[in-house]
mmCIF file of C-alpha atoms in Angstrom:
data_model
loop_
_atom_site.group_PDB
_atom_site.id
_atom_site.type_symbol
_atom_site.label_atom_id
_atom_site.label_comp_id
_atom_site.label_asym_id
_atom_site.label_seq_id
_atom_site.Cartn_x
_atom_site.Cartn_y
_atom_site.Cartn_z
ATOM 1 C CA UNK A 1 0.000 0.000 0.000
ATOM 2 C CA UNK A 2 1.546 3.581 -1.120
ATOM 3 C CA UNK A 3 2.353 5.742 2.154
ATOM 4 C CA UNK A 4 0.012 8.520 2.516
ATOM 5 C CA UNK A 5 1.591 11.744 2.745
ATOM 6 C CA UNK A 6 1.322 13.610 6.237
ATOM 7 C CA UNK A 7 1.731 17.427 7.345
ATOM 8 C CA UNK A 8 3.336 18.079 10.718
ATOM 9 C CA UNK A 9 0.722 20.154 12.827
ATOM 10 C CA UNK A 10 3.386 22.050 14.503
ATOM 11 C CA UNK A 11 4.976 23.640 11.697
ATOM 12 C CA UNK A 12 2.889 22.922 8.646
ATOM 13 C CA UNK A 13 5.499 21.771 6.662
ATOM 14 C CA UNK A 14 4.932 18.413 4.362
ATOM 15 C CA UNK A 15 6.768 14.962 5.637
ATOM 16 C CA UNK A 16 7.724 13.351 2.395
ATOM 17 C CA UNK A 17 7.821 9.535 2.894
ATOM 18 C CA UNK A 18 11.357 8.032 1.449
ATOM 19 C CA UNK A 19 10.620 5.281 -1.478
ATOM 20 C CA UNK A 20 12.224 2.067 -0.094
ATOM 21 C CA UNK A 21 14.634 0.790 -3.113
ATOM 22 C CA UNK A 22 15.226 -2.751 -4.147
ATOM 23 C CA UNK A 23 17.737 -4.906 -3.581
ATOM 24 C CA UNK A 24 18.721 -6.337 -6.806
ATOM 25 C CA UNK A 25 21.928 -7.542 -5.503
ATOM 26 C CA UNK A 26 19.992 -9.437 -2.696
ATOM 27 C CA UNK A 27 17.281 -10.938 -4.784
ATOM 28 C CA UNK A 28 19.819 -12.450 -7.245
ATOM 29 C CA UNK A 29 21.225 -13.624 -4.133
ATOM 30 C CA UNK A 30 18.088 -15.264 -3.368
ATOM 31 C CA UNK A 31 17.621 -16.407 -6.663
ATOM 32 C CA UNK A 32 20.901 -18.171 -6.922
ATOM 33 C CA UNK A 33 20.765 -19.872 -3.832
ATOM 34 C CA UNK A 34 17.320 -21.297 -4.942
ATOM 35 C CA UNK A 35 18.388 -22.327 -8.307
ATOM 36 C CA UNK A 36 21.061 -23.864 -6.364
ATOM 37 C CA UNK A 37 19.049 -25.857 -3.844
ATOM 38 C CA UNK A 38 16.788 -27.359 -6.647
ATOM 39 C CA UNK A 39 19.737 -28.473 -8.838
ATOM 40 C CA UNK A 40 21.211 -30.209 -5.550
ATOM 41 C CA UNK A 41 18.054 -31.793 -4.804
ATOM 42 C CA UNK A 42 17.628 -33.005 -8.530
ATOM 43 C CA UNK A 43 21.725 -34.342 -8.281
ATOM 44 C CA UNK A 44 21.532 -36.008 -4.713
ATOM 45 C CA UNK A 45 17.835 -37.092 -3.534
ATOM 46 C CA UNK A 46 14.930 -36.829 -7.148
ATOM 47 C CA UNK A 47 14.328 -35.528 -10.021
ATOM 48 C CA UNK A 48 11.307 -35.723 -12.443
ATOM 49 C CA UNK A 49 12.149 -37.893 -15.545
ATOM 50 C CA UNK A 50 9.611 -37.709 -18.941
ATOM 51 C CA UNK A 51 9.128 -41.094 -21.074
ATOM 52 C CA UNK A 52 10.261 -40.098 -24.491
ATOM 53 C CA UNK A 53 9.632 -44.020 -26.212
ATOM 54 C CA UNK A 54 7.974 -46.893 -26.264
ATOM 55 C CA UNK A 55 10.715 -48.987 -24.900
ATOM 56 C CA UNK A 56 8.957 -49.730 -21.530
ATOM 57 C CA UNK A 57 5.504 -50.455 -22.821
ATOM 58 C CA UNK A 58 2.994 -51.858 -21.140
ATOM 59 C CA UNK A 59 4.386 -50.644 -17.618
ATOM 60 C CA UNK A 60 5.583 -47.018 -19.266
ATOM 61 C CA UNK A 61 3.833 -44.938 -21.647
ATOM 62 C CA UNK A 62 5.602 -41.948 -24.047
ATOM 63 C CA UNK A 63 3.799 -38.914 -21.812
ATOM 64 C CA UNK A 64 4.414 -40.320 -18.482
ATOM 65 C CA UNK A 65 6.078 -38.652 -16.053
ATOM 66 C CA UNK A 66 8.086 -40.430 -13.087
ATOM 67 C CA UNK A 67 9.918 -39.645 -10.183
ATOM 68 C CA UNK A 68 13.902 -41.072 -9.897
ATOM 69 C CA UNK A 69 15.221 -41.411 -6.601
ATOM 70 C CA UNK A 70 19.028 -40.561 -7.020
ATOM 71 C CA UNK A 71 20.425 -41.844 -3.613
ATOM 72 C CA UNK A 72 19.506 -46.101 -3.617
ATOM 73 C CA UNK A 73 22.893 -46.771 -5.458
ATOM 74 C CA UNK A 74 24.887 -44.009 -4.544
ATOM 75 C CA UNK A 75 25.931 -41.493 -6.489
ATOM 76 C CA UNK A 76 28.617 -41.398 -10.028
ATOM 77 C CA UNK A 77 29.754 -38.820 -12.090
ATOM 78 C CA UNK A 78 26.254 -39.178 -14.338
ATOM 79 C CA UNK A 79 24.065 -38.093 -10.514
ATOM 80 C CA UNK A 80 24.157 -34.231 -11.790
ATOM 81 C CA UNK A 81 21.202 -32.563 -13.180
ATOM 82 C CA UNK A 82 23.704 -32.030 -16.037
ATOM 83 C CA UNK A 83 25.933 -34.547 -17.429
ATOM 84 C CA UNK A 84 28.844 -32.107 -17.693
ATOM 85 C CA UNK A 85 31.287 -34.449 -15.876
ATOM 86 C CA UNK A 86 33.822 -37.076 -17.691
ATOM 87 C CA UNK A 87 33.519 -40.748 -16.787
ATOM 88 C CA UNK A 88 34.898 -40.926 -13.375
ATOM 89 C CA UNK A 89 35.313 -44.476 -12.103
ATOM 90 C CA UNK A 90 33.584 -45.568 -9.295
ATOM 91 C CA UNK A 91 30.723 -44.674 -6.997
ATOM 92 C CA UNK A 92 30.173 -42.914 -3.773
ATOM 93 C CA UNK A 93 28.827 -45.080 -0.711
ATOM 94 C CA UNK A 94 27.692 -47.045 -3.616
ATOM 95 C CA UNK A 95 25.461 -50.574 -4.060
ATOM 96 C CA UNK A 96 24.356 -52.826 -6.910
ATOM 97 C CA UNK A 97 20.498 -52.725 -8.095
ATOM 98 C CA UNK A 98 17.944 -55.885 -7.565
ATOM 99 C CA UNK A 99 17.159 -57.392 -10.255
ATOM 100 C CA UNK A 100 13.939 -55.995 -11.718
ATOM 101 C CA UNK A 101 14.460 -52.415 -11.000
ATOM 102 C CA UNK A 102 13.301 -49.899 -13.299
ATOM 103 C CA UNK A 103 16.408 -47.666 -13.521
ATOM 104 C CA UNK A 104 17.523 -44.577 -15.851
ATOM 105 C CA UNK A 105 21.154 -45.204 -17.627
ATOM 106 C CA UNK A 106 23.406 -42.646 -19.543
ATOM 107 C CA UNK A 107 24.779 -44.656 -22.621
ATOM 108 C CA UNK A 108 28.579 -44.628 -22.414
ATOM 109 C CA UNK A 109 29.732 -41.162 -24.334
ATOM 110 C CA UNK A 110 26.364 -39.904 -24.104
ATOM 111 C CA UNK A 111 24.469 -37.648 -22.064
ATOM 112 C CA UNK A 112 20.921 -38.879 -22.906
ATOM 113 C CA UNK A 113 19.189 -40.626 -20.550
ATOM 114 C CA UNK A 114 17.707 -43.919 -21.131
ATOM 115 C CA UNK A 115 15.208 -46.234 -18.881
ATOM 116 C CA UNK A 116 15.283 -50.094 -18.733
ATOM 117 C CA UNK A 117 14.864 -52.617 -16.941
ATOM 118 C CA UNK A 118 18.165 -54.443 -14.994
ATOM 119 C CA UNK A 119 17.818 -58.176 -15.957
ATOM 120 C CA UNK A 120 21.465 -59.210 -14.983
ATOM 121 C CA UNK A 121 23.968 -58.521 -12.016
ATOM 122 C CA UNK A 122 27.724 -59.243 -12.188
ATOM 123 C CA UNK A 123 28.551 -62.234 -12.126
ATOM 124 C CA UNK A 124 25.715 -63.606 -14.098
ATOM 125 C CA UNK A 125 25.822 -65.650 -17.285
ATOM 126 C CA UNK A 126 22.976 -64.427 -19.623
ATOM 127 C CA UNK A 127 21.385 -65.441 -22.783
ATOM 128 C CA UNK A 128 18.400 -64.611 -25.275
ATOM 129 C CA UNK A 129 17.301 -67.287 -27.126
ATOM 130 C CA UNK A 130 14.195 -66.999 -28.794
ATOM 131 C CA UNK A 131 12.895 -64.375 -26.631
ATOM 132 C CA UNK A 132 13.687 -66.672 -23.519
ATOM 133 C CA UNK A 133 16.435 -65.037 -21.254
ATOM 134 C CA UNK A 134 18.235 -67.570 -19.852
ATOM 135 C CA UNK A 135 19.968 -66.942 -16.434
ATOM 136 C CA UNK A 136 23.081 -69.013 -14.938
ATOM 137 C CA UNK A 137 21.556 -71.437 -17.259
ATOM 138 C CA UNK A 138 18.456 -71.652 -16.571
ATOM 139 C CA UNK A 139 15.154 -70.139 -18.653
ATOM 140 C CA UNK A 140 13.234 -67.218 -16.683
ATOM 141 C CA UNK A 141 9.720 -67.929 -16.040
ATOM 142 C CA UNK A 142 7.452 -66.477 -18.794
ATOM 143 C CA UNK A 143 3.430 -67.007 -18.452
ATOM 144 C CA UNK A 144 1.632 -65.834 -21.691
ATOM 145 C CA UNK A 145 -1.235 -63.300 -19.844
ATOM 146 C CA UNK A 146 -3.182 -63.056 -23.633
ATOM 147 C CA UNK A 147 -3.777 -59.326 -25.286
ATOM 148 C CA UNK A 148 -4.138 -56.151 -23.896
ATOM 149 C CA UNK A 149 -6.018 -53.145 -25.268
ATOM 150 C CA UNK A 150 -3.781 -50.062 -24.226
ATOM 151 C CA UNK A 151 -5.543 -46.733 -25.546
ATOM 152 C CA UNK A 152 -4.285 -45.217 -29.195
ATOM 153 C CA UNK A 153 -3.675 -41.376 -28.692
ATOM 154 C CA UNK A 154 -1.211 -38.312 -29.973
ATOM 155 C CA UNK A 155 1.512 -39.972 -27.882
ATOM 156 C CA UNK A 156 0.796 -43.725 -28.131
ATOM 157 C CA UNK A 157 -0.299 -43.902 -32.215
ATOM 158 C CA UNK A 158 0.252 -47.738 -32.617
ATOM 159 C CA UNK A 159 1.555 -47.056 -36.274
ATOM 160 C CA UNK A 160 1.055 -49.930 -38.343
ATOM 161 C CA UNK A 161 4.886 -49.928 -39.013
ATOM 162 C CA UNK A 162 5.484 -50.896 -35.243
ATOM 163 C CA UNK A 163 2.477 -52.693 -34.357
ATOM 164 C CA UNK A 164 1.929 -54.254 -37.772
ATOM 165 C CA UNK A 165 -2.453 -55.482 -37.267
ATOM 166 C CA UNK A 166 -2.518 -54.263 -33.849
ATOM 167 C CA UNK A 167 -5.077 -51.275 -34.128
ATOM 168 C CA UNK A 168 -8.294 -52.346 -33.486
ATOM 169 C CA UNK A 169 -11.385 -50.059 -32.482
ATOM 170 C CA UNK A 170 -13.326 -51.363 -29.253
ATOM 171 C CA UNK A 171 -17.022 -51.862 -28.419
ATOM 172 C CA UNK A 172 -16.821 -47.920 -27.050
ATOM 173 C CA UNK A 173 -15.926 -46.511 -30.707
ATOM 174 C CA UNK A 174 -12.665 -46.086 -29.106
ATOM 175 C CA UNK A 175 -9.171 -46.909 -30.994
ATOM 176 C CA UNK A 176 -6.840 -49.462 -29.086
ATOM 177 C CA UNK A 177 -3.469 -51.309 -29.324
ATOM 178 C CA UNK A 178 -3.800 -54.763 -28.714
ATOM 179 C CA UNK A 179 -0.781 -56.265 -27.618
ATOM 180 C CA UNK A 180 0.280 -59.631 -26.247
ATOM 181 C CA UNK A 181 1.521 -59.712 -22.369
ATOM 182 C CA UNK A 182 4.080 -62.037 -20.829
ATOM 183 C CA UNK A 183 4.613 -61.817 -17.525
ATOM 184 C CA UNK A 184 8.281 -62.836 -16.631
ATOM 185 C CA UNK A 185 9.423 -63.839 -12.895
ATOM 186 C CA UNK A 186 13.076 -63.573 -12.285
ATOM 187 C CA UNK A 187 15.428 -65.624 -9.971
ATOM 188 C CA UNK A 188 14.351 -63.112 -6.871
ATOM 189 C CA UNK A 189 10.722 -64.014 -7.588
ATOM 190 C CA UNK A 190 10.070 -60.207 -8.909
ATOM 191 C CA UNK A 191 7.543 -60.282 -11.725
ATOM 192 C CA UNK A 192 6.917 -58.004 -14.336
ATOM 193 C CA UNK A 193 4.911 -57.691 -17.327
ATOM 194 C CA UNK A 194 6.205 -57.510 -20.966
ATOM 195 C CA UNK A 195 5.093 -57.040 -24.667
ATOM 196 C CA UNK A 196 6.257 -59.744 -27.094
ATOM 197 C CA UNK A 197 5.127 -59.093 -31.034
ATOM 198 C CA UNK A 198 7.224 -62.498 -31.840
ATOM 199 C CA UNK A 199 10.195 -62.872 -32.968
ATOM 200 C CA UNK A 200 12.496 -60.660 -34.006
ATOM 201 C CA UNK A 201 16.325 -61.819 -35.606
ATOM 202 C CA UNK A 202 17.542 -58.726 -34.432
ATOM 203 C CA UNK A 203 17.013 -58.684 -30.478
ATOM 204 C CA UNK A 204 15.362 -62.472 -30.064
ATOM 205 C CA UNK A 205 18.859 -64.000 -29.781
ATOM 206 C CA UNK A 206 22.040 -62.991 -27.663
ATOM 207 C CA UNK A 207 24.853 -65.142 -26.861
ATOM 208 C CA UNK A 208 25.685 -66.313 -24.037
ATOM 209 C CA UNK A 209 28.275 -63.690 -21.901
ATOM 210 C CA UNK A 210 28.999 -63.662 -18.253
ATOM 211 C CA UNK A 211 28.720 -60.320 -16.829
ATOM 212 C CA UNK A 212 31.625 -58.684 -16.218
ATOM 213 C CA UNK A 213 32.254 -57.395 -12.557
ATOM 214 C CA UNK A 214 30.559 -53.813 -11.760
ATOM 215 C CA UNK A 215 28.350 -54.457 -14.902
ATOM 216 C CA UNK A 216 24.575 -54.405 -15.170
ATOM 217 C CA UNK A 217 22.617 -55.968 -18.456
ATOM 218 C CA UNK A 218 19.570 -54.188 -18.589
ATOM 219 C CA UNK A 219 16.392 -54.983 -21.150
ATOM 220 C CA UNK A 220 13.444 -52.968 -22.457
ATOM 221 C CA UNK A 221 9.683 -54.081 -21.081
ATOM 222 C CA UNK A 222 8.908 -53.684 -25.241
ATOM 223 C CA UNK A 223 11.073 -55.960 -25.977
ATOM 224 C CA UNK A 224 11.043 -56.352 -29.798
ATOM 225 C CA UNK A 225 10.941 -52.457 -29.600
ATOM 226 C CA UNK A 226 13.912 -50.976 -27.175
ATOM 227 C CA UNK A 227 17.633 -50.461 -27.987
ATOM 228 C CA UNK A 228 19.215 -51.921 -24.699
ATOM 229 C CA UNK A 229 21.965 -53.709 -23.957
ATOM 230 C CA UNK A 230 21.091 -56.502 -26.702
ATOM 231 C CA UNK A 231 21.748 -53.825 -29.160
ATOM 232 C CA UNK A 232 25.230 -52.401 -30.448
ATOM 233 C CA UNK A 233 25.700 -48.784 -29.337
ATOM 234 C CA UNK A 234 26.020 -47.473 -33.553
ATOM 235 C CA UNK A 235 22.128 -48.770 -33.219
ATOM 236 C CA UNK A 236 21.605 -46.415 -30.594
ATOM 237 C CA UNK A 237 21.909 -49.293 -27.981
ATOM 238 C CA UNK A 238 24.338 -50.005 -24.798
ATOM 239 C CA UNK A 239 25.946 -52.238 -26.491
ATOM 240 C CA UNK A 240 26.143 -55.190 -23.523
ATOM 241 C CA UNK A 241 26.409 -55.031 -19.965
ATOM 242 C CA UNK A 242 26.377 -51.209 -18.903
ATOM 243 C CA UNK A 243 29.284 -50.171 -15.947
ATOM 244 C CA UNK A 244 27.476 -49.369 -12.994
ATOM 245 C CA UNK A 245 28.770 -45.553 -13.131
ATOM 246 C CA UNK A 246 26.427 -45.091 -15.767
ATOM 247 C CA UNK A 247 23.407 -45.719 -13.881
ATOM 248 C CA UNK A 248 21.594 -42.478 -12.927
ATOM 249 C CA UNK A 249 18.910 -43.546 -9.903
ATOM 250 C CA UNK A 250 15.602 -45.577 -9.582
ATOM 251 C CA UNK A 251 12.605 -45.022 -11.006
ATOM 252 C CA UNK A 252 9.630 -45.202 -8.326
ATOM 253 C CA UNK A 253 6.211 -44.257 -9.258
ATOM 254 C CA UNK A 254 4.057 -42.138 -11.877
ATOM 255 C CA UNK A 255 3.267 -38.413 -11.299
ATOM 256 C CA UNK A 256 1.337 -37.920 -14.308
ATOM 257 C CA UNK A 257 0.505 -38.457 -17.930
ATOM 258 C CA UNK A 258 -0.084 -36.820 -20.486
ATOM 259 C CA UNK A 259 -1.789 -38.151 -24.113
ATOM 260 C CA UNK A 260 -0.519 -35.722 -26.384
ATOM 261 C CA UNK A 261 -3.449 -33.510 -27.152
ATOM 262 C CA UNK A 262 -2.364 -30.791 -24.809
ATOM 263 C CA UNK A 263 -1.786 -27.014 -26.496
ATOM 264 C CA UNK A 264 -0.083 -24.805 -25.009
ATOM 265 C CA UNK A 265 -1.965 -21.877 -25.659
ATOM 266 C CA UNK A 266 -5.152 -23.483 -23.968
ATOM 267 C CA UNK A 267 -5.514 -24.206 -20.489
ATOM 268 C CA UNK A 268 -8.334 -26.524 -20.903
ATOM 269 C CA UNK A 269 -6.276 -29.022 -22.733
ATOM 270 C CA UNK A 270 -3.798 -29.492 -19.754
ATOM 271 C CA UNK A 271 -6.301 -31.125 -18.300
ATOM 272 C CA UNK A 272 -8.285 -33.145 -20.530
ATOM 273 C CA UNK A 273 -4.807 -34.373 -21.959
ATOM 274 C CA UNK A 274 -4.286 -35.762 -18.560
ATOM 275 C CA UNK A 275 -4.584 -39.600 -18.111
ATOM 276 C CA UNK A 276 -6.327 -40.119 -14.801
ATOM 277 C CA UNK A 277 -6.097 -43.543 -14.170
ATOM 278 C CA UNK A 278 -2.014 -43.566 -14.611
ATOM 279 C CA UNK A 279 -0.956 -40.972 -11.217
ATOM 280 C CA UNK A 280 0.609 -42.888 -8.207
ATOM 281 C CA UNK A 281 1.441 -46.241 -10.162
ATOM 282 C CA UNK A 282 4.447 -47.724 -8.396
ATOM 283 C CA UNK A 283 7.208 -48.392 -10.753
ATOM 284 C CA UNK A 284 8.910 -51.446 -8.497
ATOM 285 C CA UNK A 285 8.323 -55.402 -9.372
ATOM 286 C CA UNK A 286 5.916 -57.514 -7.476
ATOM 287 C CA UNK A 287 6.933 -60.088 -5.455
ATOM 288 C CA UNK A 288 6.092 -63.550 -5.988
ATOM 289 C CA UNK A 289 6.962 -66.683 -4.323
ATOM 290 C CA UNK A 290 9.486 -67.792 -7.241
#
């Protein structure tokens, strides 16, 4: 509120009120140290992460937005906000993942982030064969869970060059993408569902490698549609097991999700974009009895 201008009784002469002046050197201060605080929160403890592909269908959708926790492994040189750092060796107060987790990865040489699944720990002798991983020798449990109608939008289009026959409109008028669901169980009896199309030459088969100490060999949910470690890093891949520097934190549950149709320009659309059903899903495996 402006100050209102008084007259001193005594003398009649006018009491000008002095204009306060700002601080600019204090509130980019205050700016910087805030600035500051969120990028150290994002480095050490979370950060929001967006799902750019289709890699991690059914479990991820492109639109969805996650939290990471940075702090269950430790933290490398890939834990900033900004992958300005050069491949330091090592990790601090750091731990291996369980197999299952959901976690974000920074390809070697790259500072994308990608998000996968970790199938195989150090140690571990792995193999695709026909879609099968096999683990220390032994298949991992896969249970055929039939077709699944997951909602065609802007950001889930189920082009017919990915999902050749899979577009199908429903009873409701509505367009869907009916994919097929196998649920695989690992060694630590953590279950998770996947897509399988069939088979595919090009990711269907690996050979047989034992995973190299400090190494993780992670997979795509999609599996007939993710570059991961089955795929050579000039094919946009990981090219094999991943060191354990390059893993960037845990992914832990849904904020929310967007379908595409949002505009900028139009308030409305933020929230009929929205997909409702999607906000609080936990990100971690279940738990099964083997």
């Amino acid at each position: 509120m402006t100050p209102i201008p008084t007259t001193d009784l005594t003398s009649g002469d006018e009491i000008v009120p002095v204009k306060a002046r700002t601080d600019w050197l204090g509130e980019m201060r205050g700016i910087f140290w805030l600035v500051l605080a969120v990028l150290g929160f994002h480095s050490f403890v979370a950060k929001p992460f967006y799902i750019p592909s289709e890699s991690m269908v059914p479990g991820l959708l492109v639109g969805d937005r996650l939290v990471v926790t940075k702090f269950p492994y430790g933290w490398s040189y890939v834990s900033a906000t900004f992958h300005l750092l050069p491949f330091m060796k090592g990790r601090i107060l750091g731990s291996l993942p369980e197999r299952g987790d959901v976690v974000i990865i920074t390809p070697p040489g790259s500072q994308e982030d990608y998000i996968k699944r970790v199938i195989g720990l150090p140690g571990d002798t792995l193999e695709v064969r026909g879609g099968t991983v096999i683990l220390n020798g032994k298949p991992v449990k896969r249970v055929e869970m039939g077709e699944r109608r997951v909602p065609v939008d802007a950001n889930q289009p189920c082009s017919d060059s990915d999902y050749p026959g899979r577009k199908i409109r429903g009873g409701d008028g509505l367009e869907y993408c009916q994919l097929p669901i196998v649920r695989e169980t690992l060694p630590n009896g953590r279950s998770f569902d996947t897509v399988d199309l069939g088979y595919d030459w090009r990711v269907d088969d690996y050979a047989a490698i034992k995973i190299p100490a400090d190494r993780v060999f992670v997979m795509g949910d999609n599996r007939d549609r993710s570059a991961d470690s089955r795929v050579s890093i000039e094919n946009r891949g990981l090219g094999g097991p991943v060191p354990w520097e390059n893993i960037g934190g845990r992914a832990e549950f849904l904020t929310f999700s967007l379908d595409g149709s949002s505009q900028w320009w139009n308030p409305v659309s933020w929230l009929t974009a929205l997909r409702g059903s999607r906000a609080g899903n936990s990100l971690h495996p279940q738990r099964t009895a083997g």
